[in-house]
PDB file of C-alpha atoms in Angstrom:
ATOM      1  CA  UNK A   1     -55.217  87.228  13.583  1.00 85.00           C
ATOM      2  CA  UNK A   2     -58.862  86.052  12.264  1.00 91.00           C
ATOM      3  CA  UNK A   3     -59.183  83.031  10.591  1.00 88.00           C
ATOM      4  CA  UNK A   4     -59.242  84.244   7.317  1.00 91.00           C
ATOM      5  CA  UNK A   5     -55.953  85.752   7.681  1.00 95.00           C
ATOM      6  CA  UNK A   6     -54.599  82.637   9.097  1.00 96.00           C
ATOM      7  CA  UNK A   7     -55.553  80.508   6.373  1.00 97.00           C
ATOM      8  CA  UNK A   8     -54.211  82.823   3.893  1.00 97.00           C
ATOM      9  CA  UNK A   9     -50.873  82.629   5.817  1.00 97.00           C
ATOM     10  CA  UNK A  10     -50.757  78.846   5.620  1.00 98.00           C
ATOM     11  CA  UNK A  11     -51.706  78.726   2.204  1.00 98.00           C
ATOM     12  CA  UNK A  12     -48.634  81.231   1.449  1.00 98.00           C
ATOM     13  CA  UNK A  13     -46.256  79.095   3.241  1.00 98.00           C
ATOM     14  CA  UNK A  14     -47.543  76.098   1.811  1.00 98.00           C
ATOM     15  CA  UNK A  15     -47.090  77.183  -1.642  1.00 98.00           C
ATOM     16  CA  UNK A  16     -43.843  78.905  -0.938  1.00 98.00           C
ATOM     17  CA  UNK A  17     -42.593  75.591   0.269  1.00 98.00           C
ATOM     18  CA  UNK A  18     -43.913  74.065  -3.080  1.00 98.00           C
ATOM     19  CA  UNK A  19     -42.137  76.649  -5.128  1.00 98.00           C
ATOM     20  CA  UNK A  20     -38.865  76.067  -3.051  1.00 98.00           C
ATOM     21  CA  UNK A  21     -39.138  72.241  -3.912  1.00 98.00           C
ATOM     22  CA  UNK A  22     -39.449  73.124  -7.239  1.00 98.00           C
ATOM     23  CA  UNK A  23     -36.758  75.248  -7.437  1.00 98.00           C
ATOM     24  CA  UNK A  24     -34.667  72.036  -6.050  1.00 97.00           C
ATOM     25  CA  UNK A  25     -35.441  69.838  -8.881  1.00 97.00           C
ATOM     26  CA  UNK A  26     -36.055  72.476 -11.512  1.00 97.00           C
ATOM     27  CA  UNK A  27     -39.863  71.850 -12.025  1.00 97.00           C
ATOM     28  CA  UNK A  28     -42.748  74.497 -12.202  1.00 98.00           C
ATOM     29  CA  UNK A  29     -44.868  74.811  -9.615  1.00 97.00           C
ATOM     30  CA  UNK A  30     -47.558  74.763 -12.152  1.00 97.00           C
ATOM     31  CA  UNK A  31     -47.109  71.154 -12.631  1.00 97.00           C
ATOM     32  CA  UNK A  32     -47.915  70.455  -8.894  1.00 98.00           C
ATOM     33  CA  UNK A  33     -51.543  70.048  -7.896  1.00 98.00           C
ATOM     34  CA  UNK A  34     -51.972  71.162  -4.126  1.00 98.00           C
ATOM     35  CA  UNK A  35     -54.915  68.935  -2.798  1.00 98.00           C
ATOM     36  CA  UNK A  36     -56.173  70.167   0.018  1.00 98.00           C
ATOM     37  CA  UNK A  37     -57.386  67.552   2.565  1.00 98.00           C
ATOM     38  CA  UNK A  38     -60.526  68.754   4.159  1.00 96.00           C
ATOM     39  CA  UNK A  39     -61.548  65.562   6.033  1.00 92.00           C
ATOM     40  CA  UNK A  40     -61.398  67.494   9.472  1.00 90.00           C
ATOM     41  CA  UNK A  41     -61.458  70.881   8.575  1.00 94.00           C
ATOM     42  CA  UNK A  42     -64.736  73.102   9.767  1.00 94.00           C
ATOM     43  CA  UNK A  43     -66.904  73.821   6.580  1.00 95.00           C
ATOM     44  CA  UNK A  44     -66.184  77.833   6.971  1.00 95.00           C
ATOM     45  CA  UNK A  45     -62.491  76.818   6.598  1.00 96.00           C
ATOM     46  CA  UNK A  46     -63.107  75.170   3.460  1.00 97.00           C
ATOM     47  CA  UNK A  47     -65.019  77.597   2.084  1.00 97.00           C
ATOM     48  CA  UNK A  48     -62.146  80.121   3.192  1.00 97.00           C
ATOM     49  CA  UNK A  49     -59.739  77.775   0.994  1.00 98.00           C
ATOM     50  CA  UNK A  50     -61.987  78.370  -1.722  1.00 98.00           C
ATOM     51  CA  UNK A  51     -62.211  82.066  -1.386  1.00 97.00           C
ATOM     52  CA  UNK A  52     -58.285  82.083  -1.698  1.00 98.00           C
ATOM     53  CA  UNK A  53     -58.967  80.373  -4.834  1.00 97.00           C
ATOM     54  CA  UNK A  54     -57.910  76.731  -4.019  1.00 98.00           C
ATOM     55  CA  UNK A  55     -60.434  74.369  -6.276  1.00 98.00           C
ATOM     56  CA  UNK A  56     -59.130  70.937  -5.385  1.00 98.00           C
ATOM     57  CA  UNK A  57     -60.155  69.425  -2.555  1.00 98.00           C
ATOM     58  CA  UNK A  58     -59.834  66.152  -1.080  1.00 98.00           C
ATOM     59  CA  UNK A  59     -62.041  64.282   1.405  1.00 98.00           C
ATOM     60  CA  UNK A  60     -61.838  60.540   2.996  1.00 96.00           C
ATOM     61  CA  UNK A  61     -65.003  59.624   3.515  1.00 96.00           C
ATOM     62  CA  UNK A  62     -67.500  59.148   0.508  1.00 97.00           C
ATOM     63  CA  UNK A  63     -70.844  60.594   2.237  1.00 96.00           C
ATOM     64  CA  UNK A  64     -68.841  63.636   3.547  1.00 96.00           C
ATOM     65  CA  UNK A  65     -67.184  64.330   0.323  1.00 98.00           C
ATOM     66  CA  UNK A  66     -70.913  64.072  -1.661  1.00 97.00           C
ATOM     67  CA  UNK A  67     -72.766  66.052   0.954  1.00 97.00           C
ATOM     68  CA  UNK A  68     -70.059  68.912   0.651  1.00 97.00           C
ATOM     69  CA  UNK A  69     -69.781  68.650  -3.110  1.00 97.00           C
ATOM     70  CA  UNK A  70     -73.636  70.126  -2.776  1.00 97.00           C
ATOM     71  CA  UNK A  71     -72.538  72.880  -0.780  1.00 97.00           C
ATOM     72  CA  UNK A  72     -69.706  74.422  -3.284  1.00 98.00           C
ATOM     73  CA  UNK A  73     -70.111  75.577  -6.579  1.00 97.00           C
ATOM     74  CA  UNK A  74     -69.137  73.248  -9.922  1.00 96.00           C
ATOM     75  CA  UNK A  75     -65.763  74.193 -10.323  1.00 98.00           C
ATOM     76  CA  UNK A  76     -64.612  72.618  -7.402  1.00 98.00           C
ATOM     77  CA  UNK A  77     -62.459  69.289  -8.289  1.00 98.00           C
ATOM     78  CA  UNK A  78     -63.522  66.837  -5.675  1.00 98.00           C
ATOM     79  CA  UNK A  79     -60.534  64.152  -4.961  1.00 98.00           C
ATOM     80  CA  UNK A  80     -61.792  61.008  -2.744  1.00 98.00           C
ATOM     81  CA  UNK A  81     -58.320  60.087  -1.102  1.00 97.00           C
ATOM     82  CA  UNK A  82     -59.520  57.604   1.645  1.00 95.00           C
ATOM     83  CA  UNK A  83     -60.429  53.981   1.185  1.00 94.00           C
ATOM     84  CA  UNK A  84     -63.260  53.307  -0.707  1.00 96.00           C
ATOM     85  CA  UNK A  85     -65.514  50.189  -0.349  1.00 96.00           C
ATOM     86  CA  UNK A  86     -67.111  48.871  -3.343  1.00 97.00           C
ATOM     87  CA  UNK A  87     -70.853  49.759  -2.305  1.00 97.00           C
ATOM     88  CA  UNK A  88     -69.926  53.307  -2.187  1.00 97.00           C
ATOM     89  CA  UNK A  89     -68.478  53.676  -5.439  1.00 97.00           C
ATOM     90  CA  UNK A  90     -72.002  54.292  -7.368  1.00 97.00           C
ATOM     91  CA  UNK A  91     -72.522  57.340  -4.639  1.00 97.00           C
ATOM     92  CA  UNK A  92     -69.367  59.064  -5.299  1.00 97.00           C
ATOM     93  CA  UNK A  93     -68.629  58.821  -8.567  1.00 98.00           C
ATOM     94  CA  UNK A  94     -70.670  61.399 -10.196  1.00 97.00           C
ATOM     95  CA  UNK A  95     -69.074  63.973  -7.510  1.00 97.00           C
ATOM     96  CA  UNK A  96     -65.423  63.467  -7.931  1.00 98.00           C
ATOM     97  CA  UNK A  97     -62.771  64.374 -10.640  1.00 98.00           C
ATOM     98  CA  UNK A  98     -60.257  61.376  -9.260  1.00 98.00           C
ATOM     99  CA  UNK A  99     -60.251  58.817  -7.205  1.00 98.00           C
ATOM    100  CA  UNK A 100     -57.138  58.287  -5.606  1.00 98.00           C
ATOM    101  CA  UNK A 101     -57.309  55.252  -3.368  1.00 96.00           C
ATOM    102  CA  UNK A 102     -58.087  52.144  -6.007  1.00 98.00           C
ATOM    103  CA  UNK A 103     -56.161  49.051  -4.019  1.00 96.00           C
ATOM    104  CA  UNK A 104     -57.946  45.830  -5.655  1.00 96.00           C
ATOM    105  CA  UNK A 105     -58.896  44.679  -8.822  1.00 97.00           C
ATOM    106  CA  UNK A 106     -62.579  44.041  -7.349  1.00 97.00           C
ATOM    107  CA  UNK A 107     -62.661  47.872  -6.523  1.00 98.00           C
ATOM    108  CA  UNK A 108     -61.666  48.711  -9.790  1.00 98.00           C
ATOM    109  CA  UNK A 109     -64.354  46.235 -11.764  1.00 98.00           C
ATOM    110  CA  UNK A 110     -67.031  47.671  -9.638  1.00 98.00           C
ATOM    111  CA  UNK A 111     -65.705  51.251 -10.257  1.00 98.00           C
ATOM    112  CA  UNK A 112     -65.848  50.578 -13.982  1.00 98.00           C
ATOM    113  CA  UNK A 113     -69.392  48.763 -13.676  1.00 98.00           C
ATOM    114  CA  UNK A 114     -70.982  51.593 -12.160  1.00 98.00           C
ATOM    115  CA  UNK A 115     -69.436  54.514 -14.457  1.00 98.00           C
ATOM    116  CA  UNK A 116     -70.336  52.352 -17.385  1.00 97.00           C
ATOM    117  CA  UNK A 117     -74.161  52.314 -15.860  1.00 96.00           C
ATOM    118  CA  UNK A 118     -73.835  56.109 -15.610  1.00 94.00           C
ATOM    119  CA  UNK A 119     -72.134  56.907 -18.763  1.00 95.00           C
ATOM    120  CA  UNK A 120     -68.796  58.013 -17.173  1.00 95.00           C
ATOM    121  CA  UNK A 121     -65.115  57.524 -17.594  1.00 95.00           C
ATOM    122  CA  UNK A 122     -63.593  57.253 -13.891  1.00 97.00           C
ATOM    123  CA  UNK A 123     -60.201  58.526 -13.905  1.00 97.00           C
ATOM    124  CA  UNK A 124     -58.567  56.997 -11.118  1.00 98.00           C
ATOM    125  CA  UNK A 125     -55.050  56.275  -9.210  1.00 98.00           C
ATOM    126  CA  UNK A 126     -54.225  52.823  -8.189  1.00 97.00           C
ATOM    127  CA  UNK A 127     -52.754  53.085  -4.477  1.00 97.00           C
ATOM    128  CA  UNK A 128     -49.414  50.969  -4.099  1.00 97.00           C
ATOM    129  CA  UNK A 129     -48.334  49.955  -0.771  1.00 94.00           C
ATOM    130  CA  UNK A 130     -44.817  50.352  -1.582  1.00 90.00           C
ATOM    131  CA  UNK A 131     -43.546  50.437   2.196  1.00 80.00           C
ATOM    132  CA  UNK A 132     -44.885  47.227   2.712  1.00 81.00           C
ATOM    133  CA  UNK A 133     -47.073  48.186   5.730  1.00 79.00           C
ATOM    134  CA  UNK A 134     -49.569  45.428   7.083  1.00 78.00           C
ATOM    135  CA  UNK A 135     -51.791  48.208   8.207  1.00 74.00           C
ATOM    136  CA  UNK A 136     -51.556  49.874   4.659  1.00 80.00           C
ATOM    137  CA  UNK A 137     -54.220  49.348   1.975  1.00 86.00           C
ATOM    138  CA  UNK A 138     -52.865  48.915  -1.570  1.00 94.00           C
ATOM    139  CA  UNK A 139     -51.447  46.594  -4.374  1.00 96.00           C
ATOM    140  CA  UNK A 140     -47.910  45.520  -3.918  1.00 95.00           C
ATOM    141  CA  UNK A 141     -46.054  46.364  -6.666  1.00 95.00           C
ATOM    142  CA  UNK A 142     -45.624  42.534  -7.751  1.00 95.00           C
ATOM    143  CA  UNK A 143     -49.164  42.190  -7.550  1.00 95.00           C
ATOM    144  CA  UNK A 144     -49.742  45.707 -10.020  1.00 95.00           C
ATOM    145  CA  UNK A 145     -47.614  44.120 -12.315  1.00 94.00           C
ATOM    146  CA  UNK A 146     -49.459  41.008 -12.423  1.00 95.00           C
ATOM    147  CA  UNK A 147     -52.802  42.496 -13.058  1.00 94.00           C
ATOM    148  CA  UNK A 148     -52.161  45.515 -15.218  1.00 93.00           C
ATOM    149  CA  UNK A 149     -53.577  44.148 -18.149  1.00 91.00           C
ATOM    150  CA  UNK A 150     -56.554  43.437 -16.693  1.00 93.00           C
ATOM    151  CA  UNK A 151     -56.774  46.775 -15.153  1.00 94.00           C
ATOM    152  CA  UNK A 152     -55.870  48.285 -18.227  1.00 91.00           C
ATOM    153  CA  UNK A 153     -58.670  46.513 -20.090  1.00 93.00           C
ATOM    154  CA  UNK A 154     -61.702  47.921 -17.872  1.00 95.00           C
ATOM    155  CA  UNK A 155     -63.686  49.937 -20.236  1.00 95.00           C
ATOM    156  CA  UNK A 156     -65.257  52.668 -18.185  1.00 97.00           C
ATOM    157  CA  UNK A 157     -61.890  52.956 -15.846  1.00 96.00           C
ATOM    158  CA  UNK A 158     -58.887  55.425 -16.747  1.00 94.00           C
ATOM    159  CA  UNK A 159     -55.881  54.818 -14.380  1.00 94.00           C
ATOM    160  CA  UNK A 160     -53.845  58.281 -14.669  1.00 95.00           C
ATOM    161  CA  UNK A 161     -51.436  57.179 -12.302  1.00 96.00           C
ATOM    162  CA  UNK A 162     -50.314  55.662  -8.961  1.00 97.00           C
ATOM    163  CA  UNK A 163     -50.681  57.016  -5.258  1.00 98.00           C
ATOM    164  CA  UNK A 164     -48.630  55.726  -2.283  1.00 96.00           C
ATOM    165  CA  UNK A 165     -48.170  56.939   1.450  1.00 93.00           C
ATOM    166  CA  UNK A 166     -44.812  57.091   3.098  1.00 91.00           C
ATOM    167  CA  UNK A 167     -44.725  55.645   6.728  1.00 88.00           C
ATOM    168  CA  UNK A 168     -45.346  58.044   9.103  1.00 85.00           C
ATOM    169  CA  UNK A 169     -42.063  59.788  10.367  1.00 87.00           C
ATOM    170  CA  UNK A 170     -40.450  62.939  11.751  1.00 86.00           C
ATOM    171  CA  UNK A 171     -38.007  62.795   9.330  1.00 90.00           C
ATOM    172  CA  UNK A 172     -38.905  63.755   5.828  1.00 90.00           C
ATOM    173  CA  UNK A 173     -36.173  61.861   4.485  1.00 93.00           C
ATOM    174  CA  UNK A 174     -37.301  58.629   5.125  1.00 93.00           C
ATOM    175  CA  UNK A 175     -40.124  59.295   2.724  1.00 95.00           C
ATOM    176  CA  UNK A 176     -37.794  59.612  -0.074  1.00 97.00           C
ATOM    177  CA  UNK A 177     -37.095  55.671  -1.019  1.00 96.00           C
ATOM    178  CA  UNK A 178     -40.698  54.979  -0.954  1.00 96.00           C
ATOM    179  CA  UNK A 179     -41.602  57.722  -3.577  1.00 97.00           C
ATOM    180  CA  UNK A 180     -38.616  57.027  -5.475  1.00 97.00           C
ATOM    181  CA  UNK A 181     -40.149  53.512  -5.743  1.00 97.00           C
ATOM    182  CA  UNK A 182     -43.786  54.296  -7.120  1.00 97.00           C
ATOM    183  CA  UNK A 183     -41.904  56.706  -9.430  1.00 97.00           C
ATOM    184  CA  UNK A 184     -39.472  54.100 -10.672  1.00 97.00           C
ATOM    185  CA  UNK A 185     -43.042  51.574 -11.071  1.00 96.00           C
ATOM    186  CA  UNK A 186     -44.720  54.095 -12.931  1.00 95.00           C
ATOM    187  CA  UNK A 187     -41.801  54.098 -15.622  1.00 94.00           C
ATOM    188  CA  UNK A 188     -41.399  50.268 -15.620  1.00 93.00           C
ATOM    189  CA  UNK A 189     -45.191  50.280 -15.988  1.00 92.00           C
ATOM    190  CA  UNK A 190     -45.058  52.682 -19.071  1.00 90.00           C
ATOM    191  CA  UNK A 191     -43.011  50.149 -20.881  1.00 88.00           C
ATOM    192  CA  UNK A 192     -45.787  47.752 -20.551  1.00 83.00           C
ATOM    193  CA  UNK A 193     -47.157  46.990 -24.314  1.00 73.00           C
ATOM    194  CA  UNK A 194     -51.059  48.265 -22.853  1.00 68.00           C
ATOM    195  CA  UNK A 195     -49.794  50.988 -20.958  1.00 60.00           C
ATOM    196  CA  UNK A 196     -52.115  53.986 -20.308  1.00 66.00           C
ATOM    197  CA  UNK A 197     -50.638  57.595 -19.635  1.00 76.00           C
ATOM    198  CA  UNK A 198     -50.255  57.565 -16.151  1.00 90.00           C
ATOM    199  CA  UNK A 199     -48.940  60.956 -16.201  1.00 94.00           C
ATOM    200  CA  UNK A 200     -50.256  61.190 -12.324  1.00 97.00           C
ATOM    201  CA  UNK A 201     -48.198  61.025  -9.070  1.00 98.00           C
ATOM    202  CA  UNK A 202     -50.000  61.360  -5.762  1.00 98.00           C
ATOM    203  CA  UNK A 203     -47.657  61.164  -2.945  1.00 97.00           C
ATOM    204  CA  UNK A 204     -46.328  63.746  -0.296  1.00 97.00           C
ATOM    205  CA  UNK A 205     -48.518  65.023   2.921  1.00 97.00           C
ATOM    206  CA  UNK A 206     -48.021  68.088   4.832  1.00 96.00           C
ATOM    207  CA  UNK A 207     -44.703  66.455   6.561  1.00 94.00           C
ATOM    208  CA  UNK A 208     -43.017  65.562   3.784  1.00 96.00           C
ATOM    209  CA  UNK A 209     -44.848  66.607   0.510  1.00 98.00           C
ATOM    210  CA  UNK A 210     -41.124  68.420  -0.772  1.00 97.00           C
ATOM    211  CA  UNK A 211     -39.620  65.170  -0.935  1.00 98.00           C
ATOM    212  CA  UNK A 212     -42.699  64.291  -2.857  1.00 98.00           C
ATOM    213  CA  UNK A 213     -42.048  66.925  -5.644  1.00 98.00           C
ATOM    214  CA  UNK A 214     -38.599  66.126  -5.691  1.00 98.00           C
ATOM    215  CA  UNK A 215     -38.946  62.892  -6.381  1.00 98.00           C
ATOM    216  CA  UNK A 216     -41.807  63.463  -9.249  1.00 98.00           C
ATOM    217  CA  UNK A 217     -45.184  63.969  -7.135  1.00 98.00           C
ATOM    218  CA  UNK A 218     -47.848  65.822  -9.616  1.00 98.00           C
ATOM    219  CA  UNK A 219     -50.399  66.004  -6.953  1.00 98.00           C
ATOM    220  CA  UNK A 220     -49.676  66.255  -3.185  1.00 98.00           C
ATOM    221  CA  UNK A 221     -52.404  65.809  -0.069  1.00 98.00           C
ATOM    222  CA  UNK A 222     -52.017  68.669   2.315  1.00 98.00           C
ATOM    223  CA  UNK A 223     -54.394  68.881   5.136  1.00 96.00           C
ATOM    224  CA  UNK A 224     -52.554  70.198   8.402  1.00 95.00           C
ATOM    225  CA  UNK A 225     -50.392  72.503   7.149  1.00 97.00           C
ATOM    226  CA  UNK A 226     -53.116  74.349   5.694  1.00 97.00           C
ATOM    227  CA  UNK A 227     -55.435  74.417   8.920  1.00 96.00           C
ATOM    228  CA  UNK A 228     -52.501  75.270  11.439  1.00 94.00           C
ATOM    229  CA  UNK A 229     -53.303  77.556  14.223  1.00 91.00           C
ATOM    230  CA  UNK A 230     -57.308  77.325  13.753  1.00 91.00           C
ATOM    231  CA  UNK A 231     -58.219  75.109  16.355  1.00 72.00           C
ATOM    232  CA  UNK A 232     -59.841  71.651  16.279  1.00 48.00           C
ATOM    233  CA  UNK A 233     -61.851  70.892  13.104  1.00 38.00           C
TER     234      UNK A 233
END
């Protein structure tokens, strides 16, 4: 099987899993955006996914995102899904459709400032450490409630939703309480007087995205399931 055939088979399998999860919770597959996580993928594999029709790609490293954006057509929607240092915000802003990993007020302020200098409106997701793991970045739910008004008031930042990562586990059901808690937090924030639209929930990766969809994910971040059988990237 060629690399292109393997990619096509992997993509079809992922889309079938998405469709099955959507059927279980009576959602439309079109309501779920598949973000292909390409941070470890060979450039040719990313080009292969583009040829197969994917347009949403997620990178964790700001510099690699910028370099790859320059090598692809303008219709690609680049998502920054990894940790962003404040001094790299201005670098990525012209190239991304969404930053999934805004994990502090200081970073949010910097993004708003840099976006304003470039006459941009930065679309971001607020990263929430729902599970409370010390190794994970993100707001706690309590902290996010406390700073919500300040985040909402930033003039060049549009908080369009929330993002989280569940603890790694071989049992995808272990992710369900985490994803459900994120959805409940989003629903709670929608009741705040100074609310944003908060239409996006980014949750679920290769091992648990079906549970993410069942709990309301509008974006799933899938890497390894798309590149199985292709060797090391």
